[in-house]
PDB file of C-alpha atoms in Angstrom:
ATOM      1  CA  MET A   1     -77.911 158.986  65.352  1.00 66.00           C
ATOM      2  CA  ASP A   2     -81.512 158.184  66.184  1.00 86.00           C
ATOM      3  CA  LYS A   3     -83.902 159.173  63.301  1.00 86.00           C
ATOM      4  CA  HIS A   4     -87.580 158.415  63.020  1.00 82.00           C
ATOM      5  CA  GLU A   5     -90.118 159.381  60.405  1.00 87.00           C
ATOM      6  CA  LEU A   6     -92.839 161.787  61.373  1.00 86.00           C
ATOM      7  CA  PHE A   7     -96.328 162.060  59.661  1.00 89.00           C
ATOM      8  CA  ASP A   8     -98.922 164.804  59.566  1.00 86.00           C
ATOM      9  CA  THR A   9    -102.600 164.249  60.523  1.00 88.00           C
ATOM     10  CA  ASP A  10    -103.403 163.118  56.948  1.00 91.00           C
ATOM     11  CA  GLY A  11    -100.755 160.412  57.033  1.00 89.00           C
ATOM     12  CA  ASN A  12     -98.275 162.183  54.798  1.00 88.00           C
ATOM     13  CA  SER A  13     -94.610 161.962  55.708  1.00 89.00           C
ATOM     14  CA  ARG A  14     -93.143 165.198  57.190  1.00 87.00           C
ATOM     15  CA  GLY A  15     -89.627 163.616  56.750  1.00 89.00           C
ATOM     16  CA  TYR A  16     -87.194 162.279  59.297  1.00 89.00           C
ATOM     17  CA  TYR A  17     -86.566 163.828  62.691  1.00 87.00           C
ATOM     18  CA  SER A  18     -83.293 163.315  64.460  1.00 87.00           C
ATOM     19  CA  SER A  19     -83.156 163.143  68.237  1.00 85.00           C
ATOM     20  CA  ASN A  20     -79.786 164.947  67.988  1.00 87.00           C
ATOM     21  CA  ASN A  21     -81.624 168.030  66.775  1.00 86.00           C
ATOM     22  CA  LYS A  22     -81.187 170.507  69.700  1.00 84.00           C
ATOM     23  CA  LEU A  23     -82.306 173.624  67.758  1.00 85.00           C
ATOM     24  CA  ASN A  24     -85.984 173.011  66.739  1.00 88.00           C
ATOM     25  CA  ASP A  25     -88.735 170.413  66.206  1.00 87.00           C
ATOM     26  CA  LEU A  26     -88.325 170.390  62.347  1.00 89.00           C
ATOM     27  CA  THR A  27     -87.556 167.359  60.223  1.00 90.00           C
ATOM     28  CA  GLY A  28     -84.675 167.698  57.721  1.00 88.00           C
ATOM     29  CA  LYS A  29     -87.249 168.083  54.916  1.00 90.00           C
ATOM     30  CA  GLU A  30     -89.050 170.913  56.789  1.00 88.00           C
ATOM     31  CA  TRP A  31     -85.812 172.637  57.632  1.00 88.00           C
ATOM     32  CA  LEU A  32     -84.872 172.744  53.965  1.00 88.00           C
ATOM     33  CA  PHE A  33     -88.272 174.091  53.035  1.00 87.00           C
ATOM     34  CA  TRP A  34     -88.259 176.875  55.605  1.00 85.00           C
ATOM     35  CA  THR A  35     -84.618 177.971  55.096  1.00 86.00           C
ATOM     36  CA  ARG A  36     -85.051 178.006  51.267  1.00 85.00           C
ATOM     37  CA  SER A  37     -88.460 179.621  50.959  1.00 80.00           C
ATOM     38  CA  VAL A  38     -89.840 183.126  50.891  1.00 84.00           C
ATOM     39  CA  ILE A  39     -92.693 183.905  53.312  1.00 80.00           C
ATOM     40  CA  SER A  40     -95.496 185.112  51.054  1.00 79.00           C
ATOM     41  CA  LYS A  41     -98.072 185.637  53.872  1.00 79.00           C
ATOM     42  CA  PRO A  42     -99.287 189.222  53.887  1.00 80.00           C
ATOM     43  CA  TYR A  43     -98.923 190.930  57.272  1.00 74.00           C
ATOM     44  CA  PRO A  44    -101.110 193.918  57.968  1.00 72.00           C
ATOM     45  CA  PRO A  45     -99.113 197.233  57.700  1.00 66.00           C
ATOM     46  CA  ASN A  46    -101.397 199.039  60.235  1.00 64.00           C
ATOM     47  CA  LEU A  47    -100.027 197.386  63.358  1.00 58.00           C
ATOM     48  CA  GLN A  48     -97.668 200.148  64.063  1.00 58.00           C
ATOM     49  CA  HIS A  49     -98.225 202.110  67.214  1.00 63.00           C
ATOM     50  CA  ALA A  50     -96.226 205.333  67.756  1.00 64.00           C
ATOM     51  CA  LEU A  51     -93.356 203.793  69.749  1.00 60.00           C
ATOM     52  CA  ARG A  52     -92.854 200.910  67.300  1.00 61.00           C
ATOM     53  CA  SER A  53     -92.881 203.151  64.254  1.00 66.00           C
ATOM     54  CA  ARG A  54     -89.770 204.965  65.477  1.00 69.00           C
ATOM     55  CA  HIS A  55     -87.617 201.934  64.974  1.00 67.00           C
ATOM     56  CA  GLY A  56     -86.400 201.263  61.467  1.00 65.00           C
ATOM     57  CA  GLY A  57     -86.298 197.535  61.742  1.00 70.00           C
ATOM     58  CA  GLN A  58     -89.748 197.030  62.996  1.00 73.00           C
ATOM     59  CA  LYS A  59     -91.599 193.783  62.184  1.00 77.00           C
ATOM     60  CA  PRO A  60     -95.192 192.734  62.642  1.00 78.00           C
ATOM     61  CA  PRO A  61     -95.566 190.728  65.908  1.00 79.00           C
ATOM     62  CA  GLU A  62     -97.320 187.963  63.898  1.00 83.00           C
ATOM     63  CA  LEU A  63     -94.206 187.491  61.718  1.00 85.00           C
ATOM     64  CA  CYS A  64     -92.001 187.244  64.802  1.00 85.00           C
ATOM     65  CA  ARG A  65     -94.446 184.715  66.336  1.00 86.00           C
ATOM     66  CA  ASP A  66     -94.508 182.602  63.199  1.00 85.00           C
ATOM     67  CA  LEU A  67     -90.718 182.526  62.908  1.00 87.00           C
ATOM     68  CA  ILE A  68     -90.170 181.689  66.529  1.00 88.00           C
ATOM     69  CA  SER A  69     -92.810 178.896  66.430  1.00 85.00           C
ATOM     70  CA  VAL A  70     -91.074 177.379  63.338  1.00 86.00           C
ATOM     71  CA  PHE A  71     -87.420 177.729  64.336  1.00 88.00           C
ATOM     72  CA  THR A  72     -87.486 176.900  68.167  1.00 91.00           C
ATOM     73  CA  LYS A  73     -88.483 173.835  70.096  1.00 90.00           C
ATOM     74  CA  GLN A  74     -91.804 174.005  71.856  1.00 88.00           C
ATOM     75  CA  GLY A  75     -91.407 175.392  75.306  1.00 89.00           C
ATOM     76  CA  ALA A  76     -87.938 176.902  74.654  1.00 89.00           C
ATOM     77  CA  TRP A  77     -86.931 180.295  75.868  1.00 91.00           C
ATOM     78  CA  VAL A  78     -86.339 183.046  73.338  1.00 89.00           C
ATOM     79  CA  LEU A  79     -84.141 186.081  74.197  1.00 87.00           C
ATOM     80  CA  ASP A  80     -85.008 189.356  72.513  1.00 79.00           C
ATOM     81  CA  PRO A  81     -82.235 191.749  73.462  1.00 74.00           C
ATOM     82  CA  PHE A  82     -83.872 194.762  71.838  1.00 64.00           C
TER      83      PHE A  82
END
């Protein structure tokens, strides 16, 4: 297994990334953080247009964008069957 350490722009370690990771671009350390954390960012409640407000499982587009950017590889395709 090929692992290498990644660093942020300040020189702090982001953890180790495995080239065997086919799911996303996260290191093991980042994966643990994102899967064991609660998103506390407030999303505006007034983004609901008439069609979206009819669906009980609506989510702010910004939340979907944030989750997709964290949990998929850059340039990957995302299927939304709904």
